[in-house]
Short mmCIF file of C-alpha atoms and ligand atoms in Angstrom, two decimals:
data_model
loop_
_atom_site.label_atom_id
_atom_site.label_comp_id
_atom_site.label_asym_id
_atom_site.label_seq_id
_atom_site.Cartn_x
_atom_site.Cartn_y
_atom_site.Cartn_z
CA UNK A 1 96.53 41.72 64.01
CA UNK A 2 95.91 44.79 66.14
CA UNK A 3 97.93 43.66 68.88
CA UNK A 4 100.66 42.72 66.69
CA UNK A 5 100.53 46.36 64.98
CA UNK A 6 101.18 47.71 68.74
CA UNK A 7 103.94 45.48 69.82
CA UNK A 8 106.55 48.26 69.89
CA UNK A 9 104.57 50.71 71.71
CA UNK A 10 105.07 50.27 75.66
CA UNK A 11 101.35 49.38 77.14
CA UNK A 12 102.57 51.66 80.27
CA UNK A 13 102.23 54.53 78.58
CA UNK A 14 100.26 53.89 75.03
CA UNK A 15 96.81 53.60 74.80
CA UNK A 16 93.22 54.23 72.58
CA UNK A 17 91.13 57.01 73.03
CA UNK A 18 88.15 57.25 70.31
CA UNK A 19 89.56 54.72 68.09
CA UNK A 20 92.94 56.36 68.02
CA UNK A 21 96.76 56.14 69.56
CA UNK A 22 97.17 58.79 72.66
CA UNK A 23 100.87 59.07 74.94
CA UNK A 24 100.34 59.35 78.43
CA UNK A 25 96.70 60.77 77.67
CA UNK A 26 97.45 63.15 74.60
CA UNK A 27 96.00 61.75 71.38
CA UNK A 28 98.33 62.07 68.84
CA UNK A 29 96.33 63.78 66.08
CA UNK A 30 96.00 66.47 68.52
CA UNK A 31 99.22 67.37 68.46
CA UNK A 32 99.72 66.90 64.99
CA UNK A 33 96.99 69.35 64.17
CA UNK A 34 98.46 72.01 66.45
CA UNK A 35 102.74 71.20 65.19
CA UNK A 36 102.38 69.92 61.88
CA UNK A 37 104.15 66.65 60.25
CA UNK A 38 106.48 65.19 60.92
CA UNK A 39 107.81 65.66 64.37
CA UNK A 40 109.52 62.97 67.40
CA UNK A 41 107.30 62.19 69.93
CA UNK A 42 108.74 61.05 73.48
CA UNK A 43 107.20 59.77 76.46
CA UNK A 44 108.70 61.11 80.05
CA UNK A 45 107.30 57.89 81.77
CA UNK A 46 108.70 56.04 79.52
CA UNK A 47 112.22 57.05 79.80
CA UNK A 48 112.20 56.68 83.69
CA UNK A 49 110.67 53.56 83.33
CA UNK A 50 113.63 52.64 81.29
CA UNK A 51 116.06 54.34 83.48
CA UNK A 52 114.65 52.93 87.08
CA UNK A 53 114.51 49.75 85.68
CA UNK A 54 118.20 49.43 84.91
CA UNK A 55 119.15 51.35 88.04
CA UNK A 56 117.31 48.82 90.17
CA UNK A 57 119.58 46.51 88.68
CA UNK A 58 122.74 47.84 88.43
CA UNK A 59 123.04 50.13 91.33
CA UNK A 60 123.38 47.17 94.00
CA UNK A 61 126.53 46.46 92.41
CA UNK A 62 127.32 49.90 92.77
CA UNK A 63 127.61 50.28 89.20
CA UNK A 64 127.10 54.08 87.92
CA UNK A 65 125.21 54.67 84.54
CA UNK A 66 126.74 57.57 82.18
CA UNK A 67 123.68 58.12 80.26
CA UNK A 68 125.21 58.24 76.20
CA UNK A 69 124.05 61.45 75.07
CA UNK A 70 124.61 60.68 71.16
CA UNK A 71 121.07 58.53 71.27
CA UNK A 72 119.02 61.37 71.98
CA UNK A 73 120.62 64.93 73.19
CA UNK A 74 117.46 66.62 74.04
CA UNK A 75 117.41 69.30 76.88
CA UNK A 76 114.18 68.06 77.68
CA UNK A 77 114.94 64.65 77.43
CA UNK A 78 118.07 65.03 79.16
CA UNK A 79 116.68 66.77 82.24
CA UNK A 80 113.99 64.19 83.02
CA UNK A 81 117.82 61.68 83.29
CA UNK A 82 119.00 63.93 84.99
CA UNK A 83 116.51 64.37 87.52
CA UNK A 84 116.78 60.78 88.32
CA UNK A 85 119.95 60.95 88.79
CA UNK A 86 121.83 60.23 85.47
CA UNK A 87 125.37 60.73 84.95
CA UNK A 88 126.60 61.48 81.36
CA UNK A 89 128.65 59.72 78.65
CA UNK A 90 129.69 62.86 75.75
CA UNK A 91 131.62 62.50 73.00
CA UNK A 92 132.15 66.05 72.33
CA UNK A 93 132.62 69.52 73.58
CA UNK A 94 128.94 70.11 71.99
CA UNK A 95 127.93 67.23 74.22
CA UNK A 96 129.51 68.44 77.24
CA UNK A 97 127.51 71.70 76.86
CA UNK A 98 124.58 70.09 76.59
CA UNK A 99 125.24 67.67 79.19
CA UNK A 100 125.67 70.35 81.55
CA UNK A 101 122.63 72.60 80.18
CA UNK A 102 120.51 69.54 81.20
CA UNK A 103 121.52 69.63 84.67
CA UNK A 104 124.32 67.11 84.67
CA UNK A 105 126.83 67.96 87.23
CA UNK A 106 130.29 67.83 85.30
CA UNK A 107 131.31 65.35 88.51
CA UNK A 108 129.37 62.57 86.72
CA UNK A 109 130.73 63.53 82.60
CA UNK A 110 132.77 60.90 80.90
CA UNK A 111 134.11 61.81 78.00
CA UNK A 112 134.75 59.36 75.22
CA UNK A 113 135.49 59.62 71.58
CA UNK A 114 138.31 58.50 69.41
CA UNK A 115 139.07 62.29 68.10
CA UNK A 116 139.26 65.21 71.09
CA UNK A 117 140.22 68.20 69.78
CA UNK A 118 142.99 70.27 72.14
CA UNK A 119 139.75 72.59 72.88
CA UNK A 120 137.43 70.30 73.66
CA UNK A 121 139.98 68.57 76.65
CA UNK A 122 141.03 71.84 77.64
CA UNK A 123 137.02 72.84 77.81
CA UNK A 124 136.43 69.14 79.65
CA UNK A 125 139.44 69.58 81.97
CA UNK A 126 138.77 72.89 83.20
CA UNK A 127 134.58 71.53 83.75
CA UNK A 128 136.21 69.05 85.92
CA UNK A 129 134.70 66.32 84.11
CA UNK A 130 134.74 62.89 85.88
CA UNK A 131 136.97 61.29 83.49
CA UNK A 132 138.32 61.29 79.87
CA UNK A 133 138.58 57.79 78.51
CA UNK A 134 141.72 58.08 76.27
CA UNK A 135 141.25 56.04 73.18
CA UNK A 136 145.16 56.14 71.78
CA UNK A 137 148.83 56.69 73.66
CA UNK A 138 148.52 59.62 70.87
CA UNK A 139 145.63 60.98 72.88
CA UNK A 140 147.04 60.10 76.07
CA UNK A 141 150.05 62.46 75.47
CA UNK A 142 147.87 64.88 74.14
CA UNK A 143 145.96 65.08 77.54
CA UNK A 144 148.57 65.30 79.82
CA UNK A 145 150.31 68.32 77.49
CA UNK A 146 146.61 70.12 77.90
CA UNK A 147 146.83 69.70 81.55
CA UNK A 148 150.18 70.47 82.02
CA UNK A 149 149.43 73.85 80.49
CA UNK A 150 146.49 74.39 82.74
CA UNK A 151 147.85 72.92 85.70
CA UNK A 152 145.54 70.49 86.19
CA UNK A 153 146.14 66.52 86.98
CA UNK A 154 143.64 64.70 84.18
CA UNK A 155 141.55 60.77 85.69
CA UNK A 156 142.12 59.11 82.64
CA UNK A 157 140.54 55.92 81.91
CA UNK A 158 142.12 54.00 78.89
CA UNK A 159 139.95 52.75 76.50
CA UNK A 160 141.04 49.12 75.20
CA UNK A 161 140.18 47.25 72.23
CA UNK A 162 139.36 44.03 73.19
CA UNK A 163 139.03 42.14 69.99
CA UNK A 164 135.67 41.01 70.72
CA UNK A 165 132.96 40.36 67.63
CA UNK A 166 129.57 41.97 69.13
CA UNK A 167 127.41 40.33 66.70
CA UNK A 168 126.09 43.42 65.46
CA UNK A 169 125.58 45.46 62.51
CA UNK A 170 129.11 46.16 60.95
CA UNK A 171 129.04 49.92 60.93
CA UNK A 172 127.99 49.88 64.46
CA UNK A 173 130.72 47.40 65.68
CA UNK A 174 133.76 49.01 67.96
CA UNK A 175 135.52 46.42 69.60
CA UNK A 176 137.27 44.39 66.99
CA UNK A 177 140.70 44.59 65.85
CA UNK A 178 140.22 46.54 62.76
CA UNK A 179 138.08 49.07 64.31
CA UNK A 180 139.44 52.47 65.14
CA UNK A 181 138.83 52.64 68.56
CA UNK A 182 140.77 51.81 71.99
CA UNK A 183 143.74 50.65 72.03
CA UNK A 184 145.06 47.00 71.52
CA UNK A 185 144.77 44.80 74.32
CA UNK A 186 148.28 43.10 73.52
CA UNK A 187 149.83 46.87 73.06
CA UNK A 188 149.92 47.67 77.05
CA UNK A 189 153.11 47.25 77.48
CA UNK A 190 154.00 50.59 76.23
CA UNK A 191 152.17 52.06 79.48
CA UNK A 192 154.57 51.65 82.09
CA UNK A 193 157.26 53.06 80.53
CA UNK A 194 155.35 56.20 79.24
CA UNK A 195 153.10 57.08 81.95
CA UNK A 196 156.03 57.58 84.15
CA UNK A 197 156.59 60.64 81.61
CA UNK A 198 153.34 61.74 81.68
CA UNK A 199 153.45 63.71 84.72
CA UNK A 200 150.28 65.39 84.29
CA UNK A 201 147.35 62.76 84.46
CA UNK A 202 146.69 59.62 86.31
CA UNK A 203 145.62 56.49 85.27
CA UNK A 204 142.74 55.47 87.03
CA UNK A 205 141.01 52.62 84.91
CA UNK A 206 139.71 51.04 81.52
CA UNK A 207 137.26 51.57 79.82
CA UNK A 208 135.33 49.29 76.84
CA UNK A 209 132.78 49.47 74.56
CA UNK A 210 132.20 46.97 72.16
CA UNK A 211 129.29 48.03 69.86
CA UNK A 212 125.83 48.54 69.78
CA UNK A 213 122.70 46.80 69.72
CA UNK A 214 124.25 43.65 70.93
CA UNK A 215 121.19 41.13 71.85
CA UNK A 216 123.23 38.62 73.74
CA UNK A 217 124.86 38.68 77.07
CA UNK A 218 127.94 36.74 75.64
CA UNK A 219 129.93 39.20 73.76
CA UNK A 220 130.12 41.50 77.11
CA UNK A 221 130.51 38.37 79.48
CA UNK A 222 133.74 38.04 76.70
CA UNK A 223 134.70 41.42 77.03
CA UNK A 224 134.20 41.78 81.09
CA UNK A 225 135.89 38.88 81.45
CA UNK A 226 139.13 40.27 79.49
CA UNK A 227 138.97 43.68 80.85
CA UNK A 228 139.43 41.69 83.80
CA UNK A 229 142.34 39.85 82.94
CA UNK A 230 143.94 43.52 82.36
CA UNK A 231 143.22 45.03 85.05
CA UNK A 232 144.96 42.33 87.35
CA UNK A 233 147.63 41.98 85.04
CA UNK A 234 148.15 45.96 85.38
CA UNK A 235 148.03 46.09 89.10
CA UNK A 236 150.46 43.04 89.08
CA UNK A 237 152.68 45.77 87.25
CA UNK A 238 152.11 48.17 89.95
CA UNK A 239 149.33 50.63 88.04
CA UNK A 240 146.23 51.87 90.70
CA UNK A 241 142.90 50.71 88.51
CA UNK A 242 140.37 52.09 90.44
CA UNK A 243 137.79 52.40 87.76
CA UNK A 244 136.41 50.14 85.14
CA UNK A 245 133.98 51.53 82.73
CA UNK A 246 132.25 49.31 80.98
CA UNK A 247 130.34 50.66 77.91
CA UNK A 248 126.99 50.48 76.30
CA UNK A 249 125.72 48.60 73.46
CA UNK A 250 122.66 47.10 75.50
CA UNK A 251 120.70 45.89 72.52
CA UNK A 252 116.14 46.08 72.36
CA UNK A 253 113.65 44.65 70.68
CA UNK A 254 113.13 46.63 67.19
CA UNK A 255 110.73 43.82 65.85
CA UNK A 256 110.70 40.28 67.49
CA UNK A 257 114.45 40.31 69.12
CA UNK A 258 115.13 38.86 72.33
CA UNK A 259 117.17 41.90 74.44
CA UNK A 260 118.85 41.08 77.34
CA UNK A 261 117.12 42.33 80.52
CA UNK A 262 118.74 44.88 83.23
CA UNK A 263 118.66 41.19 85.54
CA UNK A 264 121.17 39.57 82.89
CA UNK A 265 123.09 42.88 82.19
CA UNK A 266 124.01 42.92 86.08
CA UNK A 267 124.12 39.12 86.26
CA UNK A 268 126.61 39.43 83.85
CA UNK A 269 128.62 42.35 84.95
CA UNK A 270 128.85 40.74 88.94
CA UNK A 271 130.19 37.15 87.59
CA UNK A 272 132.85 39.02 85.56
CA UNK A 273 134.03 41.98 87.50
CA UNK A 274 132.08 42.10 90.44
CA UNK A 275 134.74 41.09 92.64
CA UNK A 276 138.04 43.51 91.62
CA UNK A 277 137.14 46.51 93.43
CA UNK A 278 136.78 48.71 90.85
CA UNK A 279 134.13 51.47 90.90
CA UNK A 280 132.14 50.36 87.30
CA UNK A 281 130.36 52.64 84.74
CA UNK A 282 128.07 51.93 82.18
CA UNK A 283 127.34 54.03 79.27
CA UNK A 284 123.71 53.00 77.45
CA UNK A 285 122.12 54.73 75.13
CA UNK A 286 119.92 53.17 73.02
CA UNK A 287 118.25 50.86 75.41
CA UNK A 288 116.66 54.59 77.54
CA UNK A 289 115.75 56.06 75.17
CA UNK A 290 114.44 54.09 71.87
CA UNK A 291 111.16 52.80 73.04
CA UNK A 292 110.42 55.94 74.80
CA UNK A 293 110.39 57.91 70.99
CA UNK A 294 108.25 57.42 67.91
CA UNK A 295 108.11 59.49 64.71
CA UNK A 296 104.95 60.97 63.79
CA UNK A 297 104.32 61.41 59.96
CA UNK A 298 101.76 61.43 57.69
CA UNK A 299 101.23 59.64 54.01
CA UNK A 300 101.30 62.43 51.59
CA UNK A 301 99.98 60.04 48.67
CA UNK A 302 99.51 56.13 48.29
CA UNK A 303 101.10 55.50 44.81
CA UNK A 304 100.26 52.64 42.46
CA UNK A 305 103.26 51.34 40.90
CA UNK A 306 103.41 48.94 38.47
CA UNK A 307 104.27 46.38 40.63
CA UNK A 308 104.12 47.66 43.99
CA UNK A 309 102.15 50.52 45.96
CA UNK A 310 103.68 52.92 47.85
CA UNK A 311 102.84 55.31 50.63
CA UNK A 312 104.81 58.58 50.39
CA UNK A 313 105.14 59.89 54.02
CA UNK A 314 106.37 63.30 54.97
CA UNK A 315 109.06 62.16 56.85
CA UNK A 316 112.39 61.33 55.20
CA UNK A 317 115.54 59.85 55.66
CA UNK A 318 116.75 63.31 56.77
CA UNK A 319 114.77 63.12 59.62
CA UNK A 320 115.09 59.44 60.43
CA UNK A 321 118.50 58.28 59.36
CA UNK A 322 118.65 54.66 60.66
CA UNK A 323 116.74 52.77 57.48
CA UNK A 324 118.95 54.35 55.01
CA UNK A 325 121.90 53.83 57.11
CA UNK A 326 122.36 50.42 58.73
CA UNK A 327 119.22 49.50 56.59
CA UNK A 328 116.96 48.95 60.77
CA UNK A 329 113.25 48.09 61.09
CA UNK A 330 110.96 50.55 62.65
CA UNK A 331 107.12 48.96 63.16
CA UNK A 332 105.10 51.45 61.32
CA UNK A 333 101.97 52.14 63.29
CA UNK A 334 98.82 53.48 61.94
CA UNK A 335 97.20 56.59 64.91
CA UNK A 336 93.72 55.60 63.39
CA UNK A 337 93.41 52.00 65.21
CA UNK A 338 92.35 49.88 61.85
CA UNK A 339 88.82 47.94 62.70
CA UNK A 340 89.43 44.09 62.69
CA UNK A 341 87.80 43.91 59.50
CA UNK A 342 90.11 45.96 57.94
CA UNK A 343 91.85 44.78 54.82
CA UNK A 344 95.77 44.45 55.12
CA UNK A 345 98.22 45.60 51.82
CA UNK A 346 102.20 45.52 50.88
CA UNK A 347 103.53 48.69 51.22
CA UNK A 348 106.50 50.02 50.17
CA UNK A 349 107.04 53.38 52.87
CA UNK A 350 109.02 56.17 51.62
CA UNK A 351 109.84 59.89 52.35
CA UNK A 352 109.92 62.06 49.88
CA UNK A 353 113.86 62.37 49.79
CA UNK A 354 115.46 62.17 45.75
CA UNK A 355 117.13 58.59 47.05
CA UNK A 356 116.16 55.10 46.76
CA UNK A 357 117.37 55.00 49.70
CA UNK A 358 114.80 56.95 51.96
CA UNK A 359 112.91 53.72 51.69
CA UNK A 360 111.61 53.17 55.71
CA UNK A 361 110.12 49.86 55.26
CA UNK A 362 110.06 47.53 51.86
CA UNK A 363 107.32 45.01 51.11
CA UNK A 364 105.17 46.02 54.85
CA UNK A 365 101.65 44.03 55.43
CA UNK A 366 100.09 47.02 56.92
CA UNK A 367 96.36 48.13 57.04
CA UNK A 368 95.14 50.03 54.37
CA UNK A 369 96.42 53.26 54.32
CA UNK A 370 95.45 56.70 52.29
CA UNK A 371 96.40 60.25 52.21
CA UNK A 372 96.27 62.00 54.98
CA UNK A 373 96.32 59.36 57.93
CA UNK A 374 98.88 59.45 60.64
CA UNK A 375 101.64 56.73 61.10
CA UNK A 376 104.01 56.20 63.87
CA UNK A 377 107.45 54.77 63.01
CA UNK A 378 107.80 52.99 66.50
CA UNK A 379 111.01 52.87 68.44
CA UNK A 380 112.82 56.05 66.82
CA UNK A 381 113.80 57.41 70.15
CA UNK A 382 117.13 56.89 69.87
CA UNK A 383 119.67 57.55 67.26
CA UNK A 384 116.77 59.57 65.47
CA UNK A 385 116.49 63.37 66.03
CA UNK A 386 120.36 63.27 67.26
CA UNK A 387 120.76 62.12 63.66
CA UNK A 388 118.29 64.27 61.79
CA UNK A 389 119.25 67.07 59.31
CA UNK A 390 117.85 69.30 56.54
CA UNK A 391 119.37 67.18 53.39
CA UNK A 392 116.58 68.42 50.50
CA UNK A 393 116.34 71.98 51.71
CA UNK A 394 114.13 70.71 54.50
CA UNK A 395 113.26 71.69 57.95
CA UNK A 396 114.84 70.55 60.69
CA UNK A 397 112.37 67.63 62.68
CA UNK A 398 110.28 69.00 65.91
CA UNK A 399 110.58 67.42 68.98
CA UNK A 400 107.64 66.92 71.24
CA UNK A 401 107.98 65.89 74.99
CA UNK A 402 104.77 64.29 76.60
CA UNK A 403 104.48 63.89 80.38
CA UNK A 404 101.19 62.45 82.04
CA UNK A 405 98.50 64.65 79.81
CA UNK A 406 100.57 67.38 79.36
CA UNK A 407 102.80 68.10 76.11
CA UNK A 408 105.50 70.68 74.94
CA UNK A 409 107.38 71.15 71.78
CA UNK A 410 110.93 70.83 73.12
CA UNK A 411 112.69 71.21 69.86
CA UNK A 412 110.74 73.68 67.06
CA UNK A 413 110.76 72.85 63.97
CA UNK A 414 113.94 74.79 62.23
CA UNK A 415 112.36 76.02 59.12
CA UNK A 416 114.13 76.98 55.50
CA UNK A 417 114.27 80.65 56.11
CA UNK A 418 115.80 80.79 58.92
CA UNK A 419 118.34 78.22 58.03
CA UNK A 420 118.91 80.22 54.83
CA UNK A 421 119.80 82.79 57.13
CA UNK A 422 122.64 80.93 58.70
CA UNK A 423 124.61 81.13 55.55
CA UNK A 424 126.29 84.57 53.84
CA UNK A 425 127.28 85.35 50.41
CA UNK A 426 130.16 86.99 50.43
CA UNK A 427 130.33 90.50 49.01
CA UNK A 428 132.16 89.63 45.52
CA UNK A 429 129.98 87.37 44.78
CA UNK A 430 126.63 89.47 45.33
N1 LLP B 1 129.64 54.53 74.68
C1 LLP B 1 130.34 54.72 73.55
C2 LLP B 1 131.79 54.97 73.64
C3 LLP B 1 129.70 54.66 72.31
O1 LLP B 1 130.41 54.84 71.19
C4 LLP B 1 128.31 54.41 72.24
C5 LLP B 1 127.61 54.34 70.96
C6 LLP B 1 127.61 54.24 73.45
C7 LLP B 1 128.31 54.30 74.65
C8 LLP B 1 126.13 54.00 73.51
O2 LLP B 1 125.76 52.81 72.87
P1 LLP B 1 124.24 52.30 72.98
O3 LLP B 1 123.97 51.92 74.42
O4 LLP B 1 123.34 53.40 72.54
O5 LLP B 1 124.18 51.14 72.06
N2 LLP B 1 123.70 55.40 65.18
C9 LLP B 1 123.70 53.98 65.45
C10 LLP B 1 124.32 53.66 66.81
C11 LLP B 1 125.71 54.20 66.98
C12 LLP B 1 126.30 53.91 68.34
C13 LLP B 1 127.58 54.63 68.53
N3 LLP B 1 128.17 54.50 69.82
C14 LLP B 1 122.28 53.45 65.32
O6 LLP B 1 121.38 54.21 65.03
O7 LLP B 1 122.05 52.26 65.48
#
């Protein structure tokens, strides 16, 4: 049973020490008596774990990784990517700041997203970011008028919509038809004609992303393989595509789930567009950073219902968003290692939030559990603090960094006064 209970903790970097969880040598009660609940605990070994092992894959195909920056923005987090060597993928001018605070060269920023403001491609531009990937001709036009005004020449990468069904959770599915992003793979015919007016950027490749989480190889092998098609049919027409960027979406295991490896990701990307030349990108997320995070809260009460029992943790769907939201398992771990004796009950896990729906796990065989103890909700890395928020007049989550025995909060905890403080009342009303 115990083993089971641990599946989602990496063995590189998890173990026991006195009958409880530690990270790279830190026992997590420690920490928890020093910070408080709740707070989001990564491991640095992890994450370059997770990083070398898809570099070692990809980077003999010469394939660059834009680390996505929405899974987990951390400074901290960031720099240890950066120090190995991580480009970035932003989605924002707030990105790009942080991108850059973490020691990303702006030479390596891509910068995605379906809704760039004028400021935020005039603040990208004048970085000298990489590359926008322009996700309408709307936005295309918009680009080359922002460069034109700071006499600048923009790499643009166009972002298609390939019409591909990822398999995925709907809200978390980009590349189908009726999604808003990219642009329609059958509406490139406009480009020749335009771009001849756009005298201001260049056209140097496509770009795709077709969701997230995707556990199989064959939705990209679909996409690839027309993103391929495309970009021969647009050098046939006489456009340079020099670059292909090729998205993220790498799924992982959250309970039992088969991922694809790094092997099969590369596998994949050679036998589709190995062979055109381009210089490829990948933007993953999820798949550096999830395993490598964990959030630490405690059970505030077990409560007998009528029919069920519940254990009210400090941690709510403010600080974890994912349950509530695309409705995603997290193991839930217990710190105290339960003896193999130990009965097992069904748990119902909730925060304290005034929802139904800050529910983190429903009907959960888990050891027994009482007030006070320390749970883990495993693989919270990514798509967790970037997502936290202070819904319920609460405090913003901590973040705490460990790296081979030693530990630092890298995010404090944002507490009610000072985020009281943040707001005015203005003087007719006071
Ligand atoms: N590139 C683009 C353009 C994206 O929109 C995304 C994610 C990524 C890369 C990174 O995808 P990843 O490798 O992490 O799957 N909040 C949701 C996930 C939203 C993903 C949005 N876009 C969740 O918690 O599951």
């Amino acid at each position: 049973m115990t083993v089971d209970l641990l599946r989602r903790l990496p063995p590189s970097c998890w173990s026991s020490i006195e009958g409880e969880l530690a990270l790279e040598g830190v026992k997590v009660s420690t920490i928890a008596a020093k910070v408080g609940t709740p707070f989001y605990l990564y491991s640095a070994e992890r994450l370059r774990e997770n990083w070398r092992s898809l570099a070692d894959a990809l980077t003999p195909l010469g394939v660059s990784i834009h680390y996505a920056m929405k899974a987990c923005a951390n400074r901290a987090v960031v720099s240890i990517l950066a120090a190995e060597g991580a480009g970035a993928d932003i989605v924002s001018g707030g990105e790009l700041a942080r991108a850059l605070a973490a020691g990303i060269p702006a030479s390596k920023v891509v910068f995605s997203g379906v809704g760039k403001t004028d400021a935020e491609i005039a603040q990208a531009l004048k970085t000298g970011v990489h590359q926008l990937n322009a996700e309408s001709y709307e936005e295309l036009w918009r680009i080359d008028r922002i460069a034109g005004e700071l006499g600048l020449v923009a790499d643009v990468a166009l972002r298609v919509n390939p019409d591909v069904d990822a398999d995925t959770h709907a809200k978390i599915t980009t590349g189908r038809r009726d999604n808003k992003f990219g642009v329609d793979a059958d509406r490139l015919g406009r480009l020749d004609n335009e771009l001849k007016a756009m005298t201001n950027l260049r056209l140097v490749g496509l770009a795709v992303h077709i969701g997230s989480q995707i556990l199989s190889v064959k939705p990209f092998a679909e996409a690839y393989g027309r993103m391929r098609k495309l970009v021969l049919s647009l050098r046939e027409r006489g456009h340079a595509i020099e670059r292909l960027d090729l998205g993220g979406g790498f799924g992982i295991a959250y309970q039992n789930e088969l991922a694809p490896s790094p092997a099969e990701i590369a596998e994949t990307i050679r036998t589709t567009v190995g062979d055109l030349g381009c210089a490829l990108a990948v933007e993953p997320g999820r798949s550096i950073v999830a395993d490598a995070g964990v959030l630490a809260t405690r059970v505030e009460f077990v409560k007998e219902g009528a029919d069920l029992r519940f254990a009210v943790v400090d941690a709510g769907m403010n600080d974890l968003m994912r349950p509530a939201m695309y409705d995603s398992h997290h193991d839930i771990v217990p710190v105290r290692l339960p003896k193999s004796d130990v009965e097992y009950s069904l748990y119902d896990v909730v925060g304290p939030i005034c929802e139904s729906s800050d529910t983190f796990a429903k009907r959960r065989h888990l050891p027994t559990l009482a007030a006070g103890d320390l749970v883990l909700l495993a693989t919270a890395g990514a798509y967790g603090a970037t997502m936290s928020g202070t819904y319920n007049g609460r405090a913003l989550v901590s973040e705490i960094l460990v790296d081979s025995g030693r530990w630092a909060v890298v995010r404090r905890r944002v507490p009610i006064e000072e985020q009281i403080g943040w707001e005015s009342v203005p003087s007719w009303i006071a």
